[in-house]
GROMACS .gro file of C-alpha atoms in nm:
model
  190
    1PHE     CA    1  12.573   7.028   2.316
    2CYS     CA    2  12.866   7.115   2.090
    3ALA     CA    3  13.020   7.452   2.168
    4ASN     CA    4  13.329   7.433   1.949
    5TRP     CA    5  13.195   7.680   1.694
    6ARG     CA    6  13.131   7.928   1.977
    7VAL     CA    7  13.489   7.896   2.095
    8MET     CA    8  13.662   7.866   1.758
    9GLY     CA    9  13.416   8.043   1.529
   10ARG     CA   10  13.246   7.906   1.221
   11ASN     CA   11  13.532   7.977   0.981
   12THR     CA   12  13.785   7.710   0.903
   13ARG     CA   13  14.149   7.756   0.824
   14ASP     CA   14  14.214   7.529   0.531
   15ARG     CA   15  14.553   7.380   0.474
   16THR     CA   16  14.639   7.198   0.156
   17PRO     CA   17  14.673   6.820   0.169
   18GLU     CA   18  15.035   6.867   0.060
   19ASN     CA   19  15.101   7.102   0.354
   20VAL     CA   20  14.955   6.854   0.604
   21ILE     CA   21  15.153   6.567   0.455
   22GLU     CA   22  15.475   6.771   0.468
   23GLU     CA   23  15.413   6.817   0.840
   24LEU     CA   24  15.347   6.444   0.880
   25LYS     CA   25  15.671   6.373   0.694
   26GLU     CA   26  15.859   6.604   0.930
   27ILE     CA   27  15.722   6.450   1.251
   28LYS     CA   28  15.787   6.100   1.118
   29TYR     CA   29  16.149   6.153   1.018
   30LYS     CA   30  16.246   6.412   1.279
   31PHE     CA   31  16.068   6.263   1.584
   32GLY     CA   32  15.992   5.902   1.486
   33ILE     CA   33  15.615   5.948   1.509
   34ASN     CA   34  15.429   5.688   1.304
   35SER     CA   35  15.067   5.758   1.397
   36VAL     CA   36  14.844   6.063   1.441
   37VAL     CA   37  14.485   6.146   1.529
   38PHE     CA   38  14.317   6.442   1.361
   39LEU     CA   39  14.086   6.620   1.603
   40ASP     CA   40  13.898   6.824   1.345
   41ASP     CA   41  13.529   6.814   1.439
   42THR     CA   42  13.454   6.665   1.098
   43PHE     CA   43  13.761   6.553   0.909
   44THR     CA   44  13.548   6.443   0.613
   45LEU     CA   45  13.376   6.781   0.571
   46SER     CA   46  13.534   6.814   0.225
   47PRO     CA   47  13.548   6.472   0.054
   48LYS     CA   48  13.755   6.628  -0.227
   49TRP     CA   49  14.021   6.740   0.024
   50VAL     CA   50  14.019   6.397   0.192
   51ARG     CA   51  14.062   6.219  -0.143
   52GLU     CA   52  14.358   6.442  -0.235
   53TYR     CA   53  14.512   6.386   0.109
   54CYS     CA   54  14.472   6.007   0.090
   55GLU     CA   55  14.603   5.981  -0.266
   56ASP     CA   56  14.908   6.194  -0.182
   57LEU     CA   57  14.973   6.001   0.140
   58LYS     CA   58  14.960   5.671  -0.052
   59ARG     CA   59  15.181   5.805  -0.331
   60ARG     CA   60  15.449   5.920  -0.086
   61LYS     CA   61  15.443   5.585   0.099
   62LEU     CA   62  15.489   5.745   0.442
   63ASN     CA   63  15.325   5.447   0.611
   64ILE     CA   64  15.163   5.659   0.883
   65LYS     CA   65  14.864   5.522   1.072
   66TRP     CA   66  14.594   5.778   1.144
   67GLY     CA   67  14.249   5.832   1.291
   68CYS     CA   68  13.986   6.104   1.269
   69GLN     CA   69  13.629   6.210   1.343
   70SER     CA   70  13.351   6.194   1.088
   71ARG     CA   71  12.973   6.199   1.060
   72VAL     CA   72  12.753   5.910   0.956
   73ASP     CA   73  12.597   6.123   0.683
   74GLN     CA   74  12.942   6.195   0.536
   75THR     CA   75  13.063   5.844   0.477
   76ASP     CA   76  13.056   5.628   0.170
   77MET     CA   77  13.234   5.305   0.085
   78SER     CA   78  13.466   5.445  -0.181
   79LEU     CA   79  13.592   5.730   0.040
   80MET     CA   80  13.632   5.506   0.344
   81LYS     CA   81  13.817   5.245   0.137
   82LEU     CA   82  14.060   5.509   0.012
   83MET     CA   83  14.108   5.637   0.367
   84LYS     CA   84  14.184   5.283   0.487
   85GLU     CA   85  14.433   5.228   0.202
   86SER     CA   86  14.617   5.546   0.302
   87GLY     CA   87  14.660   5.433   0.665
   88LEU     CA   88  14.330   5.509   0.844
   89VAL     CA   89  14.289   5.279   1.144
   90GLN     CA   90  14.005   5.445   1.341
   91LEU     CA   91  13.695   5.654   1.275
   92ASP     CA   92  13.508   5.828   1.557
   93PHE     CA   93  13.140   5.909   1.516
   94GLY     CA   94  12.915   6.128   1.732
   95VAL     CA   95  12.609   5.903   1.714
   96GLU     CA   96  12.439   6.110   1.989
   97SER     CA   97  12.122   5.896   2.017
   98GLY     CA   98  11.955   5.584   1.884
   99SER     CA   99  11.616   5.756   1.891
  100GLU     CA  100  11.497   5.927   1.574
  101LYS     CA  101  11.288   6.160   1.790
  102ILE     CA  102  11.589   6.275   1.993
  103LEU     CA  103  11.808   6.307   1.684
  104LYS     CA  104  11.549   6.547   1.542
  105VAL     CA  105  11.539   6.742   1.871
  106LEU     CA  106  11.919   6.775   1.849
  107GLY     CA  107  11.901   6.890   1.487
  108LYS     CA  108  12.061   6.567   1.365
  109GLY     CA  109  11.749   6.422   1.205
  110GLY     CA  110  11.684   6.557   0.861
  111ALA     CA  111  11.540   6.357   0.577
  112GLY     CA  112  11.542   5.982   0.602
  113ASP     CA  113  11.620   5.737   0.874
  114ARG     CA  114  11.930   5.856   1.062
  115THR     CA  115  11.963   5.532   1.260
  116SER     CA  116  11.991   5.344   0.929
  117GLN     CA  117  12.277   5.577   0.831
  118ILE     CA  118  12.441   5.508   1.167
  119LYS     CA  119  12.417   5.131   1.123
  120GLN     CA  120  12.538   5.150   0.763
  121SER     CA  121  12.847   5.356   0.853
  122PHE     CA  122  12.951   5.113   1.125
  123LYS     CA  123  12.884   4.817   0.895
  124MET     CA  124  13.114   4.968   0.630
  125CYS     CA  125  13.386   5.022   0.891
  126LYS     CA  126  13.362   4.658   0.998
  127GLU     CA  127  13.384   4.542   0.635
  128LEU     CA  128  13.698   4.753   0.589
  129ASP     CA  129  13.846   4.656   0.928
  130ILE     CA  130  13.845   5.015   1.056
  131ARG     CA  131  13.821   5.054   1.435
  132THR     CA  132  13.530   5.268   1.552
  133LEU     CA  133  13.433   5.488   1.844
  134ALA     CA  134  13.067   5.572   1.898
  135THR     CA  135  12.968   5.850   2.136
  136PHE     CA  136  12.616   5.895   2.272
  137ILE     CA  137  12.453   6.165   2.484
  138ILE     CA  138  12.202   6.099   2.762
  139GLY     CA  139  11.984   6.364   2.924
  140ASN     CA  140  11.861   6.531   2.606
  141PRO     CA  141  11.552   6.752   2.600
  142GLU     CA  142  11.232   6.547   2.560
  143GLU     CA  143  11.423   6.223   2.618
  144THR     CA  144  11.237   5.936   2.783
  145ARG     CA  145  11.352   5.603   2.923
  146GLU     CA  146  11.238   5.447   2.594
  147ASP     CA  147  11.464   5.684   2.397
  148ILE     CA  148  11.760   5.588   2.617
  149GLU     CA  149  11.679   5.220   2.565
  150GLN     CA  150  11.680   5.282   2.189
  151SER     CA  151  12.029   5.432   2.223
  152PHE     CA  152  12.146   5.126   2.417
  153GLN     CA  153  11.995   4.900   2.149
  154VAL     CA  154  12.168   5.089   1.865
  155ALA     CA  155  12.496   5.077   2.060
  156LYS     CA  156  12.462   4.699   2.085
  157GLU     CA  157  12.371   4.663   1.718
  158ILE     CA  158  12.658   4.870   1.580
  159ALA     CA  159  12.904   4.703   1.819
  160ALA     CA  160  13.166   4.979   1.796
  161ASP     CA  161  13.515   4.894   1.919
  162TYR     CA  162  13.478   5.174   2.174
  163THR     CA  163  13.151   5.321   2.300
  164ALA     CA  164  13.110   5.618   2.532
  165PHE     CA  165  12.795   5.762   2.687
  166TYR     CA  166  12.807   6.121   2.810
  167PHE     CA  167  12.558   6.336   2.997
  168LEU     CA  168  12.429   6.639   2.809
  169THR     CA  169  12.613   6.954   2.911
  170PRO     CA  170  12.445   7.280   2.806
  171TYR     CA  171  12.749   7.496   2.730
  172PRO     CA  172  12.691   7.873   2.724
  173GLY     CA  173  12.621   8.001   2.376
  174THR     CA  174  12.466   7.678   2.248
  175ASP     CA  175  12.102   7.630   2.155
  176ILE     CA  176  12.071   7.368   2.431
  177TYR     CA  177  12.199   7.621   2.686
  178ASN     CA  178  11.943   7.878   2.574
  179MET     CA  179  11.673   7.612   2.593
  180ALA     CA  180  11.788   7.520   2.945
  181ILE     CA  181  11.771   7.883   3.060
  182GLU     CA  182  11.432   7.934   2.896
  183ASN     CA  183  11.289   7.622   3.063
  184LYS     CA  184  11.458   7.694   3.398
  185TRP     CA  185  11.658   7.370   3.388
  186LEU     CA  186  11.964   7.562   3.508
  187PHE     CA  187  12.003   7.796   3.799
  188CYS     CA  188  12.216   8.092   3.697
  189HIS     CA  189  12.357   8.337   3.943
  190ASN     CA  190  12.403   8.694   3.827
   0.00000   0.00000   0.00000
């Protein structure tokens, strides 16, 4: 479902927290911009980087509101609290499904109960008064009506500020695309 790594590659171009904050400082004072959204696929990929960024942002007192995307398995209360203190107002999570079976099919399962992680992350956001966006995908391989109902139930339980349901799109180069070709779910013209 996610093709970003196919388009952008798997390597990341790391900038220092100081470099990012200098840019924020420039857009604030030069253009009057007081809020930003980071569109990194996973802003919290390096908790160490995020902590440095948040501490520096707080120290400089820029008073910029910001939002980003994260993963439910990369959140903890201390990090989220620090993010909130530095100006975070919204966290977006790709929940994908409320069905453990479908999460495993999508490679999002792993050890433990993923839906518990989902619920815990949204609970922490509510406790910290951080707005949330939850995105779900419908039309996954092996998905049944019951799996979709489980997604609807999880969406109701987590009560995100914003919820979006999307239909699965098998982008070329993704595992889902290859699976769709293999199973003749797509008609390709050569």
